[in-house]
Coordinates of C-alpha atoms in Angstrom, one line a residue:
M1 CA 149.9 72.4 122.5
A2 CA 150.3 71.2 126.1
Q3 CA 148.7 73.1 128.9
V4 CA 151.2 75.2 130.7
S5 CA 150.8 76.1 134.3
G6 CA 152.5 79.0 136.0
K7 CA 152.4 81.2 139.1
L8 CA 150.5 84.5 138.9
S9 CA 153.8 86.3 139.3
H10 CA 155.1 84.6 136.2
W11 CA 152.1 85.5 134.1
L12 CA 152.3 89.2 135.3
A13 CA 156.0 89.2 134.4
F14 CA 155.2 88.0 130.8
Y15 CA 152.4 90.6 130.6
L16 CA 154.7 93.4 131.7
C17 CA 157.6 92.3 129.4
K18 CA 157.8 94.9 126.6
G19 CA 157.7 93.4 123.1
L20 CA 156.7 89.9 124.3
G21 CA 153.4 89.0 122.6
I22 CA 151.1 86.0 122.7
K23 CA 152.6 84.5 119.5
S24 CA 156.1 84.5 121.1
L25 CA 154.7 82.9 124.2
I26 CA 152.9 80.2 122.3
A27 CA 156.1 79.4 120.3
L28 CA 158.1 79.3 123.5
S29 CA 155.6 77.0 125.3
Q30 CA 156.2 74.4 122.6
K31 CA 160.0 74.4 123.4
Q32 CA 160.2 74.9 127.1
P33 CA 157.8 75.0 130.2
L34 CA 157.1 78.7 130.5
D35 CA 157.8 78.9 134.2
E36 CA 161.3 77.7 133.6
L37 CA 162.2 80.7 131.3
F38 CA 163.0 82.8 134.3
R39 CA 165.9 80.6 135.2
L40 CA 167.5 81.2 131.8
S41 CA 170.1 83.9 130.7
S42 CA 169.4 86.4 128.0
L43 CA 171.6 84.4 125.6
E44 CA 169.7 81.2 126.4
L45 CA 166.4 82.9 125.8
Q46 CA 167.7 84.2 122.4
Q47 CA 168.6 80.7 121.5
L48 CA 165.0 79.7 122.1
G49 CA 163.9 82.4 119.5
L50 CA 163.5 85.6 121.4
S51 CA 165.1 88.8 120.2
Q52 CA 167.8 90.4 122.3
S53 CA 165.5 93.2 123.5
Q54 CA 162.7 90.7 124.4
A55 CA 165.2 88.4 126.2
D56 CA 166.9 91.4 128.1
N57 CA 163.5 92.7 129.1
L58 CA 162.4 89.3 130.5
V59 CA 165.7 88.8 132.4
N60 CA 165.4 92.3 133.9
T61 CA 161.8 91.8 135.1
D62 CA 160.8 94.4 137.7
W63 CA 159.7 91.9 140.4
Q64 CA 158.8 94.7 142.7
L65 CA 156.2 96.0 140.2
V66 CA 155.0 92.4 139.7
A67 CA 154.5 92.1 143.5
H68 CA 152.6 95.4 143.6
Y69 CA 150.1 94.2 141.0
Q70 CA 149.9 90.7 142.7
E71 CA 148.9 92.4 145.9
Q72 CA 146.3 94.6 144.2
I73 CA 144.8 91.5 142.5
S74 CA 144.6 89.7 145.8
T75 CA 143.1 92.7 147.7
L76 CA 140.5 93.3 145.0
K77 CA 139.7 89.5 144.7
I78 CA 140.3 89.6 141.0
K79 CA 140.5 86.3 139.1
V80 CA 143.2 86.2 136.5
I81 CA 142.9 83.8 133.6
S82 CA 145.9 83.2 131.3
Y83 CA 145.8 82.2 127.7
F84 CA 147.1 78.8 128.7
D85 CA 144.4 78.3 131.3
S86 CA 141.8 75.6 130.6
N87 CA 139.1 78.2 131.6
Y88 CA 140.2 80.7 128.9
P89 CA 137.3 81.2 126.5
P90 CA 137.8 79.0 123.4
L91 CA 136.4 81.5 120.9
L92 CA 138.7 84.3 122.2
K93 CA 141.7 82.0 121.9
Q94 CA 141.1 81.7 118.2
I95 CA 141.3 85.4 117.3
A96 CA 144.5 87.1 116.2
S97 CA 146.3 88.9 119.0
A98 CA 144.3 87.2 121.8
P99 CA 144.9 88.8 125.3
I100 CA 147.6 87.1 127.3
L101 CA 145.6 87.7 130.5
L102 CA 142.0 88.4 131.4
F103 CA 141.3 90.1 134.7
C104 CA 137.9 89.1 135.9
L105 CA 135.3 90.0 138.7
G106 CA 132.2 87.8 138.9
N107 CA 131.2 84.5 137.4
T108 CA 134.0 83.4 135.1
E109 CA 132.0 80.4 133.9
L110 CA 130.1 82.8 131.7
L111 CA 133.3 83.2 129.5
R112 CA 132.5 79.7 128.0
S113 CA 128.8 80.3 127.6
P114 CA 127.2 81.2 124.1
Q115 CA 127.3 84.9 123.8
I116 CA 125.7 87.6 121.6
A117 CA 127.3 91.1 121.6
I118 CA 125.1 94.1 121.5
V119 CA 126.7 97.5 120.5
G120 CA 125.6 100.9 119.4
S121 CA 125.6 104.6 120.0
R122 CA 126.5 106.3 123.3
N123 CA 123.9 109.0 122.3
A124 CA 121.0 106.6 121.6
T125 CA 117.4 107.6 121.3
P126 CA 114.8 106.4 123.9
T127 CA 113.5 104.0 121.3
G128 CA 117.0 102.6 120.7
L129 CA 117.6 102.1 124.4
E130 CA 114.3 100.3 124.7
I131 CA 115.0 98.0 121.7
A132 CA 118.5 97.2 123.1
A133 CA 117.1 96.3 126.5
E134 CA 114.3 94.2 124.9
F135 CA 116.7 92.2 122.7
A136 CA 119.0 91.7 125.7
H137 CA 116.2 90.5 127.9
Q138 CA 114.8 88.1 125.3
L139 CA 118.2 86.7 124.4
S140 CA 119.2 86.1 128.0
S141 CA 115.8 84.5 128.7
V142 CA 116.7 81.7 126.1
G143 CA 120.1 81.1 127.6
M144 CA 122.3 83.5 125.7
T145 CA 124.8 85.6 127.6
V146 CA 124.7 89.3 126.5
T147 CA 128.1 90.8 126.0
S148 CA 128.8 94.5 125.6
G149 CA 131.3 97.3 126.6
M150 CA 129.6 99.2 129.5
A151 CA 129.6 102.4 127.5
L152 CA 126.7 104.9 127.9
G153 CA 123.7 104.4 125.6
I154 CA 123.2 101.1 123.9
D155 CA 125.8 99.2 125.9
G156 CA 124.3 100.1 129.2
A157 CA 120.8 99.3 128.1
A158 CA 121.9 95.9 126.9
H159 CA 123.5 95.1 130.3
K160 CA 120.4 96.3 132.1
G161 CA 118.0 94.4 129.9
A162 CA 119.9 91.1 130.5
L163 CA 119.9 91.7 134.3
A164 CA 116.2 92.6 134.3
G165 CA 115.3 88.9 134.6
T166 CA 117.6 86.1 135.6
G167 CA 119.8 86.5 132.6
N168 CA 123.6 86.7 132.3
T169 CA 125.7 89.5 131.0
I170 CA 129.5 90.2 130.5
A171 CA 130.9 93.7 130.4
V172 CA 134.3 94.1 128.7
L173 CA 136.0 97.1 130.1
G174 CA 138.5 99.6 128.5
T175 CA 139.9 100.4 131.9
G176 CA 141.3 98.4 134.8
I177 CA 138.7 96.1 136.4
D178 CA 138.7 98.3 139.5
I179 CA 137.9 101.6 137.7
A180 CA 134.3 102.6 137.5
Y181 CA 134.0 104.1 134.0
P182 CA 131.8 105.9 133.0
K183 CA 131.0 107.2 136.5
R184 CA 127.3 107.2 135.7
H185 CA 127.5 103.4 135.5
S186 CA 129.0 102.8 138.9
L187 CA 125.9 101.0 140.2
L188 CA 125.5 99.0 137.0
I189 CA 129.2 97.9 137.1
K190 CA 128.6 96.7 140.7
Q191 CA 125.5 94.8 139.6
V192 CA 127.3 93.1 136.7
A193 CA 130.2 92.1 139.0
E194 CA 127.7 90.5 141.4
R195 CA 125.3 88.9 138.9
G196 CA 127.4 88.6 135.8
L197 CA 131.0 89.1 134.9
L198 CA 133.4 92.1 134.4
V199 CA 136.4 91.4 132.1
S200 CA 139.4 93.5 131.2
E201 CA 142.8 92.9 129.7
F202 CA 144.2 95.9 131.4
L203 CA 146.0 95.9 134.8
P204 CA 144.2 97.1 137.9
G205 CA 144.4 100.9 138.1
T206 CA 144.4 101.5 134.3
A207 CA 142.5 104.7 133.7
A208 CA 140.3 105.4 130.7
N209 CA 142.3 106.1 127.6
A210 CA 141.0 106.5 124.0
A211 CA 143.5 103.9 122.7
N212 CA 142.1 101.2 125.1
F213 CA 138.6 101.0 123.7
P214 CA 139.3 99.7 120.2
R215 CA 141.4 97.0 121.9
R216 CA 138.4 96.2 124.2
N217 CA 136.1 95.9 121.1
R218 CA 138.1 93.0 119.6
I219 CA 137.4 91.1 122.9
I220 CA 133.7 91.9 122.8
S221 CA 133.4 90.4 119.3
G222 CA 136.0 87.6 120.0
L223 CA 133.9 86.3 122.9
S224 CA 130.7 86.2 120.9
L225 CA 129.0 84.1 118.3
G226 CA 127.7 87.2 116.7
V227 CA 127.4 91.0 117.0
L228 CA 124.1 92.9 117.0
I229 CA 124.4 96.6 116.1
L230 CA 121.7 99.2 116.5
E231 CA 121.7 103.0 116.4
A232 CA 125.2 103.9 115.3
Q233 CA 126.8 106.3 112.9
I234 CA 129.3 105.2 110.2
K235 CA 132.3 106.7 112.0
S236 CA 131.8 105.2 115.5
G237 CA 133.4 102.7 117.8
S238 CA 130.6 100.2 117.2
L239 CA 131.9 99.8 113.6
V240 CA 135.3 98.8 115.0
T241 CA 133.6 96.0 116.9
V242 CA 131.8 95.0 113.7
R243 CA 135.0 95.1 111.7
Y244 CA 136.6 92.7 114.2
A245 CA 133.5 90.5 114.0
L246 CA 133.8 90.2 110.3
E247 CA 137.6 89.5 110.5
Q248 CA 136.8 86.8 113.1
N249 CA 134.2 85.3 110.7
K250 CA 131.4 86.0 113.2
E251 CA 127.7 86.7 112.3
V252 CA 126.7 90.4 112.1
F253 CA 123.1 91.5 112.8
A254 CA 121.7 95.0 112.2
V255 CA 118.5 96.5 113.4
P256 CA 117.1 99.0 110.8
G257 CA 115.9 102.4 111.6
S258 CA 114.5 105.6 110.0
I259 CA 116.2 106.7 106.8
K260 CA 116.0 110.3 108.3
S261 CA 118.1 109.4 111.3
P262 CA 121.9 109.6 111.3
L263 CA 121.9 106.8 113.9
S264 CA 120.6 104.4 111.2
E265 CA 123.6 105.0 108.9
A266 CA 125.7 102.1 110.2
S267 CA 122.9 99.5 110.3
H268 CA 121.7 100.3 106.8
F269 CA 125.2 100.3 105.5
L270 CA 125.9 96.9 107.0
I271 CA 122.7 95.5 105.8
K272 CA 123.6 96.5 102.2
Q273 CA 127.0 94.8 102.8
G274 CA 125.3 91.5 103.8
A275 CA 124.6 91.8 107.6
K276 CA 121.3 90.2 108.5
L277 CA 118.4 92.6 108.9
T278 CA 117.2 91.9 112.4
E279 CA 113.7 92.5 113.7
N280 CA 113.5 90.0 116.6
I281 CA 115.7 87.4 118.4
S282 CA 114.5 84.6 116.1
D283 CA 116.5 86.3 113.3
I284 CA 119.6 85.8 115.6
L285 CA 118.8 82.4 116.9
D286 CA 118.3 81.0 113.4
E287 CA 121.9 81.8 112.6
V288 CA 123.7 80.8 115.8
S289 CA 121.6 78.0 117.4
F290 CA 123.4 75.4 115.3
F291 CA 126.7 76.5 116.7
C292 CA 125.3 76.5 120.3
E293 CA 123.8 73.0 120.0
N294 CA 126.8 71.4 118.4
S295 CA 129.6 73.5 119.9
L296 CA 131.1 73.9 116.5
Y297 CA 133.4 77.0 116.7
S298 CA 135.4 77.3 113.5
I299 CA 136.9 80.8 113.5
E300 CA 139.3 82.1 110.9
Q301 CA 142.3 84.2 111.8
P302 CA 143.1 86.6 108.9
I303 CA 146.5 88.0 109.9
A304 CA 148.2 90.6 107.7
D305 CA 151.6 89.7 106.5
E306 CA 153.5 92.6 108.1
P307 CA 156.4 92.9 105.5
D308 CA 153.8 93.4 102.7
C309 CA 151.4 95.6 104.7
P310 CA 151.5 99.1 103.2
V311 CA 150.8 100.7 106.6
F312 CA 153.7 98.8 108.2
K313 CA 156.0 99.8 105.3
S314 CA 155.0 103.4 105.8
I315 CA 156.4 103.5 109.4
G316 CA 160.0 104.0 110.1
Y317 CA 162.2 103.7 113.2
E318 CA 161.7 107.4 113.7
V319 CA 158.3 108.9 114.9
T320 CA 155.8 108.8 112.0
S321 CA 152.5 110.6 112.3
V322 CA 149.2 109.2 111.2
D323 CA 149.0 111.8 108.5
Q324 CA 152.4 110.7 107.1
I325 CA 151.4 107.1 107.3
T326 CA 148.1 107.8 105.4
Q327 CA 149.9 109.8 102.8
R328 CA 152.6 107.2 102.2
S329 CA 150.3 104.2 102.2
Q330 CA 147.7 105.9 100.0
L331 CA 144.9 104.2 102.1
P332 CA 141.8 105.7 103.6
V333 CA 142.4 107.0 107.1
D334 CA 139.9 104.6 108.8
E335 CA 141.7 101.6 107.2
V336 CA 145.1 103.0 108.3
Q337 CA 143.9 103.4 111.9
A338 CA 142.5 99.8 111.9
R339 CA 145.8 98.4 110.6
L340 CA 147.8 100.5 113.1
L341 CA 145.8 98.8 115.9
D342 CA 146.5 95.4 114.5
L343 CA 150.2 96.1 114.2
E344 CA 150.3 97.5 117.7
L345 CA 148.6 94.4 119.1
A346 CA 151.1 92.2 117.2
D347 CA 154.0 94.2 118.9
K348 CA 155.3 95.3 115.5
I349 CA 154.9 99.0 116.2
E350 CA 154.5 101.2 119.3
R351 CA 152.2 104.2 119.8
V352 CA 154.2 107.3 121.0
L353 CA 153.3 110.9 121.7
D354 CA 153.2 112.2 118.1
G355 CA 152.6 109.0 116.1
Y356 CA 154.1 105.5 115.8
I357 CA 157.5 103.9 115.6
R358 CA 158.5 100.6 114.2
L359 CA 159.8 98.1 116.8
G360 CA 163.2 96.8 115.7
G361 CA 165.2 93.6 116.4
H362 CA 162.2 91.3 116.7
K363 CA 162.5 87.7 115.5
H364 CA 159.5 85.9 114.2
V365 CA 158.9 83.0 116.6

């Protein structure tokens, strides 16, 4: 696929175009230079493979809104990297539903560095925080970039551990790049921007929203060679990151804990399922050093075939609640929620106030 260049205004227009996902853009880029699409009529865009709604939305781009975001990006000195940019991280490019744009503050060269993600509980124990910081410090001292999600608890300890020496860290945010969330990490966010890298797929000004954090988690695992989990319960956001890591064919490492602690549930469960029991960084480096030395990144992309997906078939063009979808699909609720996120990222469904609706009129391109 040829590299495609485009003005920031064009990339923001694509980003804001409802229903236009990365798969459509990739297909279009093979037929026409993307920056020329704005000269075409809705009919001409449909002849290239877009649905009528996609084509109409692109033709009717709100250029005033685009200019607003462009000004914000300039004022905040945000670096924007598109999927088609040569600086886009190669590992992330290979996941399903890769972000169209990455909004960055800091050293963007870190995106292409070998990374290990560290995730875990927001309510970690003092011992868990200490272990997370130690692992991060030791990994960063041997040249690994530590990637996490800036949440309270394990995430914050991982970022702090990496910054304790001369190491590198990337924080993937579930808000706009300019939003300090959680507030308690305001100073840490500033330090990461200055000495590491802040990354978000959300526009500047995007506030914290529960739906944004699972989306963030796929980027954390997507950037990394492997994910280390410690102190997490079975039903936690950390397991979402691990699920994505497994789907992306990444290594999963788990630090064991006390059998009496609820925060050991996830690690012990994953170890039983084949995750590597991890006591020190050698356990991690043994698995990923080959990839680092040889730059061999072979990542699979398991993508559900939407027409045969029971969750997709359970959603109509009317509002369908999660309870209805679970009942119709006869699948466990956690699996239903995971598939809903995948379908939403693929622009097959849309989240609304009381559930989800199927998006109609889309052609596969």
